[in-house]
XYZ file of C-alpha atoms in Angstrom:
756
model
C 115.164 91.627 142.646
C 116.350 94.623 144.653
C 115.260 98.171 144.077
C 118.737 99.138 143.019
C 118.539 96.686 140.187
C 115.049 97.619 139.074
C 114.235 97.639 135.370
C 115.313 100.749 133.559
C 113.561 102.599 130.769
C 114.179 105.045 128.004
C 112.835 108.174 129.506
C 114.681 108.721 132.769
C 117.276 111.469 132.820
C 120.864 110.199 132.698
C 122.872 110.325 135.887
C 126.267 108.706 136.488
C 124.899 106.659 139.336
C 121.844 105.580 137.349
C 121.518 101.963 136.308
C 120.182 103.205 132.979
C 123.707 103.371 131.587
C 123.444 99.616 130.836
C 127.128 99.555 129.860
C 129.029 96.293 129.856
C 132.579 97.300 129.175
C 134.176 93.940 128.617
C 133.980 92.360 125.196
C 133.654 88.646 124.693
C 136.731 86.461 124.387
C 135.776 85.529 120.819
C 136.023 89.023 119.436
C 132.309 89.741 119.845
C 130.976 93.259 119.785
C 130.912 94.468 123.420
C 127.698 95.622 125.063
C 128.207 99.352 125.147
C 124.595 100.504 125.263
C 124.864 104.283 125.270
C 128.360 104.665 123.812
C 128.546 106.512 120.501
C 128.838 103.891 117.772
C 130.964 106.165 115.644
C 133.842 105.675 118.030
C 133.295 101.952 118.025
C 133.020 101.762 114.239
C 136.326 103.567 113.656
C 138.971 100.839 113.643
C 142.266 101.348 115.323
C 145.242 101.974 113.131
C 146.852 98.663 112.222
C 150.119 97.939 113.911
C 152.524 95.009 113.615
C 151.735 94.052 117.203
C 147.932 93.584 117.010
C 147.475 92.694 113.337
C 149.577 89.699 112.507
C 147.184 87.697 110.412
C 144.448 88.286 107.877
C 141.914 86.925 110.336
C 142.891 89.503 112.921
C 142.550 92.224 110.303
C 139.098 90.991 109.276
C 138.099 90.738 112.907
C 138.992 94.349 113.519
C 137.127 95.534 110.430
C 134.220 93.115 110.835
C 131.642 95.917 111.042
C 132.609 96.912 107.491
C 133.712 93.657 105.875
C 130.839 91.451 107.101
C 127.963 93.638 105.819
C 129.791 94.055 102.503
C 130.034 90.275 102.087
C 126.435 89.774 103.154
C 125.278 92.501 100.761
C 127.153 90.968 97.823
C 125.500 87.632 98.593
C 122.149 89.422 98.841
C 122.492 90.929 95.384
C 123.483 87.532 94.017
C 120.504 85.720 95.545
C 118.103 88.442 94.362
C 119.570 88.952 90.855
C 120.575 85.426 89.798
C 118.462 84.358 86.788
C 116.045 87.207 87.494
C 115.101 87.557 83.836
C 114.642 83.841 83.233
C 110.842 83.998 83.038
C 109.552 86.348 80.302
C 105.990 85.918 81.594
C 103.926 88.466 83.533
C 104.015 86.753 86.921
C 101.374 87.009 89.647
C 100.715 90.619 90.767
C 103.058 92.034 88.149
C 99.779 92.211 86.227
C 98.623 94.900 88.668
C 101.707 96.840 89.651
C 103.293 96.757 86.213
C 100.090 98.225 84.839
C 100.118 100.934 87.498
C 103.671 101.776 86.462
C 102.398 102.115 82.890
C 99.843 104.669 84.036
C 102.609 106.829 85.525
C 104.589 106.696 82.312
C 101.493 107.663 80.294
C 100.469 110.080 83.083
C 96.955 108.595 83.194
C 94.999 108.872 86.408
C 94.162 105.474 87.925
C 92.884 104.147 91.232
C 94.278 101.521 93.586
C 93.808 100.616 97.239
C 97.488 101.234 98.098
C 99.283 104.586 98.588
C 101.335 105.733 95.603
C 105.030 105.700 96.603
C 105.804 102.076 95.712
C 103.905 102.283 92.431
C 105.650 105.518 91.501
C 108.952 103.714 92.022
C 107.695 100.954 89.711
C 106.874 103.632 87.158
C 110.338 105.111 87.629
C 111.903 101.710 86.942
C 109.946 101.484 83.699
C 110.949 104.997 82.712
C 114.636 104.261 83.372
C 114.255 101.039 81.356
C 113.003 102.996 78.350
C 109.493 101.554 78.571
C 106.769 103.667 76.902
C 103.803 102.411 78.939
C 101.972 100.673 76.089
C 102.079 97.090 77.407
C 98.894 95.920 79.163
C 100.583 93.590 81.690
C 97.950 90.872 81.377
C 98.645 87.950 83.682
C 100.426 85.139 81.869
C 101.311 87.228 78.812
C 104.830 87.206 77.416
C 106.747 90.466 77.697
C 107.365 92.032 74.277
C 110.940 92.925 73.264
C 110.380 96.644 73.887
C 109.677 96.038 77.604
C 112.933 95.641 79.528
C 111.264 93.665 82.304
C 114.618 92.402 83.560
C 115.745 95.936 84.407
C 112.422 96.645 86.120
C 112.774 93.483 88.203
C 116.384 94.317 89.073
C 115.255 97.760 90.236
C 112.722 96.162 92.583
C 115.113 93.440 93.709
C 117.626 96.083 94.794
C 115.265 97.082 97.608
C 115.103 93.460 98.726
C 118.888 93.088 98.614
C 119.442 96.230 100.679
C 117.341 94.738 103.478
C 120.299 92.528 104.377
C 122.756 95.252 105.518
C 119.830 96.942 107.253
C 119.161 93.735 109.203
C 122.860 93.469 110.097
C 123.109 96.996 111.496
C 119.754 96.715 113.261
C 120.976 93.628 115.111
C 124.102 95.551 116.144
C 122.017 98.485 117.364
C 119.979 96.026 119.427
C 123.236 95.016 121.174
C 123.293 91.478 119.841
C 126.669 89.768 120.003
C 128.456 89.047 116.751
C 127.244 85.445 116.287
C 123.625 86.575 116.782
C 124.121 89.544 114.424
C 125.312 87.151 111.743
C 122.440 84.790 112.497
C 119.792 87.485 112.012
C 121.499 88.648 108.831
C 121.738 85.142 107.386
C 118.104 84.418 108.235
C 117.025 87.453 106.207
C 119.570 86.767 103.459
C 118.654 83.109 102.955
C 114.919 83.397 103.580
C 113.503 81.898 100.379
C 110.248 83.842 100.453
C 112.072 87.181 100.827
C 114.412 86.314 97.976
C 111.576 85.114 95.737
C 109.154 87.972 96.195
C 111.938 90.540 95.726
C 112.585 89.283 92.187
C 109.370 90.559 90.617
C 107.679 93.863 89.849
C 105.794 94.038 93.151
C 105.553 96.357 96.160
C 106.689 93.874 98.794
C 110.442 94.456 98.459
C 109.864 98.186 98.963
C 107.541 97.574 101.889
C 110.148 95.351 103.547
C 112.936 97.825 102.810
C 111.166 100.726 104.505
C 110.055 98.469 107.372
C 113.700 97.557 107.924
C 114.826 101.216 107.745
C 112.162 102.211 110.289
C 113.301 99.548 112.774
C 116.957 100.484 112.273
C 116.274 104.194 112.777
C 114.208 103.486 115.868
C 116.937 101.245 117.337
C 119.622 103.854 116.656
C 117.456 106.611 118.130
C 117.046 104.536 121.287
C 120.816 104.137 121.581
C 121.201 107.938 121.509
C 118.847 108.630 124.415
C 121.622 110.153 126.487
C 122.731 112.425 123.646
C 119.440 114.272 123.308
C 119.314 117.340 121.048
C 122.750 116.720 119.540
C 122.991 116.945 115.724
C 123.219 113.150 115.435
C 120.191 112.713 117.682
C 118.159 115.120 115.538
C 119.337 113.300 112.404
C 117.964 109.974 113.619
C 114.738 111.591 114.789
C 114.257 112.948 111.269
C 115.292 109.697 109.589
C 112.862 107.747 111.736
C 110.081 110.109 110.693
C 111.020 109.874 107.011
C 111.113 106.067 107.211
C 107.691 105.956 108.859
C 106.322 108.229 106.146
C 107.835 106.083 103.391
C 106.635 102.738 104.727
C 103.102 104.115 105.119
C 103.311 105.553 101.582
C 103.955 102.092 100.118
C 101.229 100.161 101.934
C 99.047 100.918 104.919
C 100.656 97.954 106.662
C 103.303 100.548 107.504
C 100.881 101.938 110.081
C 101.807 98.969 112.266
C 105.426 100.187 112.245
C 104.096 103.599 113.167
C 102.246 102.042 116.102
C 105.440 100.353 117.318
C 107.365 103.634 117.339
C 104.334 105.325 118.870
C 104.194 102.886 121.789
C 107.910 103.320 122.371
C 107.501 107.109 122.321
C 104.627 107.007 124.799
C 106.710 104.928 127.206
C 109.719 107.170 126.652
C 107.796 110.381 127.392
C 106.002 108.799 130.347
C 109.330 107.911 131.928
C 110.653 111.398 131.309
C 107.488 112.832 132.817
C 108.159 110.784 135.940
C 111.745 112.045 136.234
C 111.300 114.932 138.683
C 114.892 116.024 138.132
C 114.194 116.877 134.493
C 113.341 120.567 133.964
C 109.865 121.168 132.542
C 111.339 123.142 129.641
C 113.485 120.166 128.659
C 110.480 117.838 128.918
C 108.548 120.181 126.619
C 111.441 120.123 124.143
C 111.381 116.314 124.128
C 107.643 116.336 123.489
C 107.944 118.889 120.685
C 110.826 116.995 119.069
C 108.783 113.819 118.906
C 105.717 115.606 117.591
C 107.839 117.056 114.803
C 109.834 113.900 114.106
C 107.220 111.182 114.523
C 104.019 112.974 113.489
C 104.686 115.998 111.276
C 107.551 114.537 109.227
C 105.741 111.235 108.458
C 102.593 113.132 107.532
C 104.579 115.476 105.304
C 106.259 112.537 103.529
C 102.938 110.740 103.120
C 101.165 113.815 101.750
C 104.110 114.647 99.491
C 103.807 111.229 97.845
C 100.180 112.046 96.966
C 101.151 115.516 95.740
C 103.609 113.875 93.348
C 100.932 111.341 92.436
C 98.505 114.108 91.425
C 101.253 116.074 89.693
C 102.380 113.183 87.496
C 98.926 111.792 86.696
C 97.624 114.850 84.867
C 95.707 113.012 82.132
C 92.256 111.482 82.335
C 92.397 107.731 82.951
C 90.519 104.697 84.272
C 90.469 105.934 87.883
C 88.737 109.271 87.296
C 85.421 108.218 88.834
C 87.012 107.731 92.270
C 87.775 111.441 92.513
C 85.645 114.531 92.929
C 84.052 116.023 89.849
C 86.120 119.200 90.090
C 89.314 117.159 90.240
C 88.296 115.225 87.140
C 87.433 118.394 85.255
C 91.041 119.534 85.555
C 92.482 116.351 84.057
C 93.618 116.693 80.476
C 91.306 114.893 78.093
C 88.411 114.733 80.560
C 84.963 114.774 78.958
C 83.663 116.834 81.860
C 85.134 119.952 80.297
C 82.543 119.701 77.528
C 79.481 119.587 79.801
C 76.962 122.464 79.689
C 76.963 124.438 82.899
C 73.278 124.878 83.805
C 70.966 121.896 84.392
C 67.607 122.053 82.598
C 64.584 119.785 82.682
C 65.142 117.040 80.163
C 68.915 117.076 80.734
C 70.708 113.763 81.094
C 73.324 113.793 83.867
C 75.331 111.770 86.369
C 75.155 112.590 90.078
C 78.315 112.333 92.151
C 78.197 111.879 95.905
C 80.467 114.471 97.504
C 81.379 112.428 100.552
C 84.986 111.293 100.730
C 85.255 108.203 98.575
C 81.798 108.840 97.125
C 80.690 107.288 93.855
C 78.130 107.916 91.131
C 74.416 107.370 91.688
C 73.742 104.074 89.937
C 71.047 101.527 89.278
C 70.783 98.204 87.448
C 68.105 95.656 86.625
C 68.926 93.464 89.646
C 66.490 93.763 92.551
C 66.844 93.701 96.331
C 66.582 90.104 97.620
C 64.563 91.344 100.606
C 62.610 94.435 101.630
C 60.655 95.882 98.701
C 62.379 93.569 96.162
C 62.386 96.546 93.810
C 65.258 97.583 91.540
C 68.529 98.268 93.360
C 70.018 101.758 93.657
C 73.692 102.008 94.633
C 76.757 104.197 94.262
C 79.372 102.967 91.807
C 82.853 104.247 91.054
C 83.131 103.069 87.469
C 81.582 105.026 84.638
C 78.908 103.329 82.568
C 75.465 104.057 81.164
C 73.740 102.818 84.338
C 74.913 106.010 86.064
C 72.798 108.274 83.794
C 69.591 109.980 84.982
C 67.038 112.303 83.356
C 65.812 115.410 85.219
C 62.009 115.559 84.917
C 59.373 117.774 86.581
C 57.194 116.305 89.327
C 53.865 114.687 88.555
C 51.804 117.748 89.567
C 53.385 119.784 86.764
C 52.756 119.445 83.023
C 54.539 116.534 81.355
C 57.922 117.460 80.006
C 58.074 118.227 76.282
C 61.455 118.438 74.555
C 60.044 121.068 72.196
C 59.106 123.455 75.002
C 61.446 126.349 75.938
C 64.207 125.432 78.360
C 63.368 125.541 82.052
C 66.272 125.325 84.458
C 66.357 123.377 87.713
C 66.638 125.694 90.707
C 66.837 125.589 94.487
C 63.648 124.251 96.178
C 62.374 122.695 92.938
C 60.535 119.387 93.294
C 61.829 117.006 90.638
C 61.874 113.407 89.473
C 65.004 111.497 88.499
C 64.445 108.809 85.865
C 67.010 106.095 85.265
C 67.898 106.257 81.569
C 68.579 102.538 81.067
C 65.475 101.122 82.756
C 63.088 104.098 82.676
C 62.275 103.749 86.373
C 61.938 106.569 88.911
C 64.285 107.169 91.830
C 62.027 106.181 94.702
C 61.951 105.764 98.475
C 59.445 104.420 100.974
C 59.066 103.364 104.598
C 61.022 100.145 104.154
C 64.301 99.643 106.047
C 67.485 99.825 104.007
C 69.221 96.444 103.519
C 72.288 97.238 105.668
C 71.658 100.577 107.423
C 68.382 99.504 108.987
C 67.631 102.877 110.580
C 67.436 104.492 107.126
C 64.789 104.068 104.446
C 65.441 101.946 101.382
C 66.014 103.715 98.053
C 64.959 101.892 94.899
C 63.853 102.412 91.308
C 60.147 101.974 90.681
C 57.494 102.568 88.042
C 58.193 104.495 84.846
C 57.505 107.871 83.256
C 53.739 107.455 83.578
C 53.418 104.977 86.450
C 54.361 106.148 89.943
C 53.345 108.309 92.894
C 54.536 111.189 95.074
C 57.254 108.964 96.544
C 59.159 109.571 93.307
C 59.465 113.277 94.197
C 62.649 114.891 95.503
C 63.181 118.497 96.607
C 66.440 120.165 95.557
C 68.204 122.009 98.401
C 71.291 123.919 97.289
C 74.117 123.825 99.840
C 76.790 125.900 98.096
C 78.254 126.842 94.748
C 81.990 127.425 94.344
C 81.390 129.552 91.240
C 78.411 131.733 92.099
C 76.112 132.938 94.859
C 73.166 132.726 92.451
C 71.004 129.730 93.386
C 68.486 130.158 90.590
C 70.238 127.385 88.636
C 71.982 124.109 89.380
C 75.428 124.148 87.764
C 77.550 121.253 86.619
C 80.470 120.450 88.947
C 80.261 123.598 91.046
C 76.881 123.312 92.802
C 76.539 121.134 95.894
C 72.943 120.187 96.672
C 70.883 117.792 98.747
C 67.877 115.755 97.632
C 65.091 115.694 100.216
C 62.345 113.124 99.785
C 59.269 115.321 99.488
C 56.908 112.806 101.091
C 59.042 111.215 103.825
C 61.341 114.155 104.650
C 64.492 111.990 104.537
C 67.644 112.795 102.541
C 69.359 110.798 99.810
C 72.624 109.515 101.288
C 75.519 107.292 100.225
C 77.953 106.528 103.045
C 80.906 104.168 102.896
C 78.829 101.060 103.593
C 79.186 98.269 101.060
C 76.321 96.002 100.072
C 76.771 92.198 100.241
C 77.710 90.166 97.203
C 74.163 90.338 95.836
C 74.743 94.074 95.496
C 78.144 93.526 93.844
C 79.901 95.125 96.846
C 78.738 98.515 95.654
C 77.999 101.381 98.060
C 74.611 101.342 99.744
C 72.321 104.307 98.966
C 69.708 105.124 101.603
C 67.305 107.876 102.594
C 68.483 109.038 105.998
C 66.009 110.417 108.506
C 68.637 112.665 110.081
C 68.628 116.233 108.784
C 72.288 117.180 109.079
C 73.220 119.825 106.485
C 76.926 119.266 107.237
C 76.789 115.573 106.386
C 78.777 115.568 103.141
C 77.463 112.101 102.313
C 74.079 113.750 101.665
C 75.706 116.271 99.312
C 75.606 115.684 95.564
C 76.853 117.461 92.479
C 76.337 117.068 88.752
C 79.393 115.454 87.191
C 78.581 114.781 83.531
C 75.800 116.621 81.722
C 74.321 116.244 78.248
C 71.788 118.587 76.659
C 71.992 119.364 72.956
C 70.150 122.632 73.464
C 72.834 124.027 75.756
C 76.347 125.166 74.828
C 79.411 123.564 76.465
C 80.830 125.363 79.462
C 84.279 125.720 80.985
C 83.991 124.145 84.437
C 87.667 123.194 84.405
C 88.563 126.703 85.450
C 87.516 125.832 89.016
C 90.286 123.984 90.836
C 89.886 121.272 93.435
C 91.963 122.007 96.585
C 94.798 119.521 97.129
C 93.813 118.674 100.686
C 90.240 117.847 99.669
C 91.499 115.590 96.877
C 94.001 113.989 99.264
C 91.324 113.142 101.845
C 88.867 112.086 99.143
C 91.304 109.588 97.613
C 92.342 108.126 100.975
C 88.742 107.501 102.001
C 88.075 105.904 98.615
C 91.112 103.654 99.161
C 89.841 102.675 102.603
C 86.362 101.922 101.279
C 87.691 99.767 98.456
C 90.075 97.996 100.836
C 87.187 97.086 103.119
C 85.387 95.569 100.139
C 88.232 93.088 99.490
C 86.521 90.272 101.323
C 86.453 86.620 100.264
C 83.692 85.748 97.824
C 81.808 82.736 99.224
C 80.751 81.778 95.703
C 84.329 81.547 94.450
C 87.295 79.492 95.580
C 90.602 81.345 95.727
C 93.337 78.718 95.617
C 95.990 81.339 96.366
C 94.392 82.718 99.540
C 95.437 81.461 102.971
C 94.500 81.862 106.623
C 96.440 83.739 109.276
C 97.129 80.610 111.345
C 98.887 78.947 108.421
C 101.630 81.569 108.091
C 103.805 81.184 111.235
C 103.945 77.393 110.884
C 104.641 77.487 107.139
C 101.571 75.406 106.442
C 101.092 76.586 102.858
C 102.917 78.256 100.004
C 101.673 80.091 96.937
C 101.949 79.297 93.257
C 102.963 82.565 91.619
C 102.111 81.505 88.074
C 100.436 78.814 86.009
C 101.569 75.267 86.812
C 101.283 74.173 83.173
C 104.458 72.938 81.564
C 104.127 75.136 78.496
C 103.058 78.694 77.817
C 99.573 78.957 76.360
C 100.738 81.835 74.173
C 103.869 80.056 72.914
C 103.511 76.284 72.959
C 107.215 75.765 72.351
C 108.164 77.877 75.371
C 108.578 76.130 78.696
C 107.048 77.938 81.637
C 109.250 78.935 84.547
C 107.436 78.240 87.800
C 107.919 80.038 91.108
C 106.575 78.864 94.442
C 106.366 81.328 97.307
C 107.506 79.367 100.355
C 109.751 80.281 103.263
C 112.911 78.663 104.562
C 111.591 76.061 107.054
C 114.206 76.718 109.743
C 113.634 80.482 109.528
C 109.878 80.138 109.894
C 109.742 77.372 112.471
C 112.699 78.711 114.435
C 111.333 82.256 114.586
C 107.856 81.075 115.553
C 109.283 78.827 118.271
C 111.372 81.723 119.579
C 108.190 83.717 120.207
C 106.985 80.959 122.512
C 110.395 80.551 124.148
C 110.714 84.279 124.763
C 107.265 84.402 126.353
C 108.224 81.553 128.695
C 111.573 83.205 129.404
C 109.895 86.473 130.301
C 107.397 84.685 132.548
C 110.275 82.836 134.226
C 112.138 86.037 135.071
C 108.981 87.790 136.257
C 108.162 84.912 138.621
C 111.710 84.784 139.984
C 111.734 88.568 140.392
C 108.516 88.319 142.389
C 110.164 85.686 144.591
C 113.051 88.049 145.313
C 115.785 86.575 143.113
C 118.440 89.072 142.052
C 120.059 87.465 139.016
C 119.704 90.125 136.311
C 121.722 93.299 136.117
C 119.957 96.499 135.016
C 121.692 96.224 131.655
C 120.270 92.704 131.216
C 116.767 93.911 131.993
C 117.173 96.785 129.580
C 118.357 94.374 126.890
C 115.362 92.086 127.410
C 113.054 95.094 127.345
C 114.209 96.771 124.149
C 115.843 93.964 122.157
C 113.290 91.317 123.116
C 109.957 92.766 124.152
C 109.758 95.423 121.435
C 110.396 92.980 118.549
C 107.656 90.780 120.026
C 105.366 93.806 120.080
C 106.356 94.511 116.469
C 105.440 90.952 115.495
C 102.152 91.220 117.385
C 101.213 94.508 115.693
C 101.998 93.171 112.222
C 100.321 89.789 112.678
C 97.284 90.028 114.958
C 95.363 92.628 112.857
C 95.113 90.058 110.061
C 93.214 87.802 112.446
C 90.482 90.412 112.747
C 90.545 91.516 109.105
C 87.639 90.338 106.980
C 89.556 90.902 103.740
C 91.127 88.133 101.688
C 94.684 87.337 102.828
C 97.770 85.722 101.296
C 101.069 84.373 102.587
C 102.998 87.551 101.739
C 100.951 89.489 104.285
C 103.066 87.794 106.965
C 106.452 88.958 105.660
C 106.789 92.168 107.727
C 105.793 90.237 110.881
C 108.328 87.537 109.997
C 111.168 90.064 110.283
C 110.252 90.860 113.883
C 110.055 87.134 114.653
C 113.573 86.767 113.207
C 114.796 89.493 115.563
C 113.223 87.617 118.467
C 115.001 84.446 117.349
C 118.268 86.376 117.321
C 117.641 87.653 120.832
C 116.714 84.223 122.213
C 119.792 82.492 120.791
C 121.994 85.358 121.919
C 120.561 85.223 125.420
C 120.863 81.471 125.919
C 124.403 81.247 124.557
C 125.893 84.261 126.305
C 127.458 82.249 129.133
C 128.732 79.385 127.007
C 132.373 79.001 126.092
C 133.524 80.404 122.799
C 133.938 77.031 121.107
C 130.538 75.725 122.199
C 128.849 78.974 121.257
C 130.342 79.119 117.765
C 129.570 75.447 117.274
C 125.887 76.067 117.985
C 125.743 79.081 115.737
C 127.748 77.280 113.071
C 125.149 74.524 112.976
C 122.373 77.113 112.669
C 124.234 78.903 109.856
C 124.739 75.622 108.012
C 121.089 74.569 108.331
C 119.828 77.958 107.144
C 122.135 78.023 104.132
C 121.609 74.329 103.403
C 117.820 74.607 103.337
C 118.015 77.682 101.131
C 120.151 75.728 98.678
C 117.804 72.748 98.899
C 114.800 74.934 98.041
C 116.705 77.164 95.600
C 114.610 76.013 92.628
C 111.415 77.580 93.989
C 113.293 80.892 94.241
C 115.379 80.904 91.059
C 112.731 79.239 88.893
C 111.642 75.709 88.056
C 111.730 74.812 84.361
C 109.952 71.757 83.076
C 107.591 69.262 84.722
C 107.079 70.096 88.387
C 107.210 66.399 89.380
C 110.989 66.598 89.377
C 110.732 68.737 92.531
C 108.397 66.341 94.290
C 111.028 65.813 96.975
C 110.487 69.403 98.147
C 106.827 68.798 98.911
C 107.366 67.838 102.552
C 103.672 68.306 103.235
C 100.619 67.882 101.033
C 99.815 71.567 101.472
C 103.137 72.492 99.842
C 101.779 72.186 96.325
C 105.145 72.349 94.574
C 104.471 69.309 92.379
C 101.209 68.542 90.624
């Protein structure tokens, strides 16, 4: 390929003679959208005024207004496929048990904890609020919705996000310069994808995740089309919208970070090309850099943080997720028991110790022992509140034995103390035995009792700070941060974000680290709950937790809990699946019980839903990834051999409408190969959208030189197969009532467990 026809990129400055214009001015003979690359779509979208000369039939009229009429028709069909019989099943289905319950917490304003960011769950709560739901239903899996829960409205609210993905897919395909038949193909593949339609019909986060994934891709594609209109109002609008979309998709699930990576890679290439354009003034290059920092970093971060600010604002009452947060944060929740704790810690006090590292839990022990090492009683950090988190403060063994009748003596900085586990009576202990996971640290265990033990039960209190006072003569509930130094070994009590294996119940490992790093917050502890009948209650709630600290703390806790979602080798999860099964549609997922009748109401027939994709959509999109790879290799080899068959506009089209969707698929799929966590078929759905875009590109590319009749015949067959298979498998989407054997004909493979 000659130098004049070299591949073009986003970043080079526009010049009339530059090949980067990638403008093909002639439209197709079949009324297809012309390849106009950089031309402002507003001009294209505004139809010409109808005249008697060029509008003689209804078909001509529809052809002229196709960019308006077609997405309207597709959207109406989308709402039908997502809403039809949506309230048929009155049963709490699959993960509605989780996300419906989270919505209840927002309505009751109770603080809870989950591994996902809050935006999607706040929208679930909003749907319940608009439905008049009071938050009292427990959303237990398999339970029947009571009359006061308008679950149909809540499902319709969620399904609306799934339905709106269809016009987004249509306009994204147009922005990627696909011809009209390919635009319709992409739209129909999203519209009649059974798994998309099915999962959108329930109170889940997936429809919202897909919606914001689609908006991000659309905004990115539109922003790319406006490269030669930099710094215009429309350009700034799409920069901002791209940033907002990135922030929203990341605020629903962290899978949105893969969308962020796609836009990030594009931006890096874009700026690199601009950097290499020596004709671009340095001031203009700096403006481009600043615009992208604002649009693609600051705006997404602001949206993401704003969702957590709303989360904290709404959830103002104490709830089941309190223990995941810092003690100061909990003290400011209405109804929190921490507000009743005495302020100063005395010997004989019973208390819980909270690790102050981000995502830290409560110091905890239980009767189970380590399977190796000392085989003594386990010590962990645990995020849920129970009696195994309680410890007594006792003097060390060289001091007189503690007597409850003696005058109060307060714990102070540099005091040497013992901590006794209230439930088992054993001492917090460490010794020169390697920790079970962090081998460079010493193991921490519980050993002995009040009378039996040694100096390895002794810990020296080292006060780090106190947000309420500079006086270190006392340890105060909530406000004092302190470290516990092992008096004999010189190591420090630490709880990082390392989870123990299953024998430790996936709880956080507690060790005694040999590194003396006063800034290591995972060696910092504070008193969270405190009981001593001799002391009056204090008012620790007057000390506020900074928002940013709470924001970071919650995100680290989410990450830690997410990492703990690994398959349990002792349990079989029939719903889980492997990454290799998704692209080939090897398995589906039963979303509810496969019994014929409800266990709660024996006269009520269960409605069954099976999460399975449209075979042609899955197999066609997966095959297109292989075909595109071969196509790209073919052109690269021919380019190396000096063939000059592609125009710059063709290369640009392959680059941005083909390569980038493949990258999007790669980013959304490959991480699940490396993930140790348990995975399900719905984890593939964002990646599937990028594979659909690749399928649209491949069919568009290979049919571009065919005659109109042949081209429309090929696409017509594809349309018919897509729609036909959706209709064939409609029962798994709209609900199967009665014995599942009547749908045995849909079980093409034994792994499609549609029938019993």
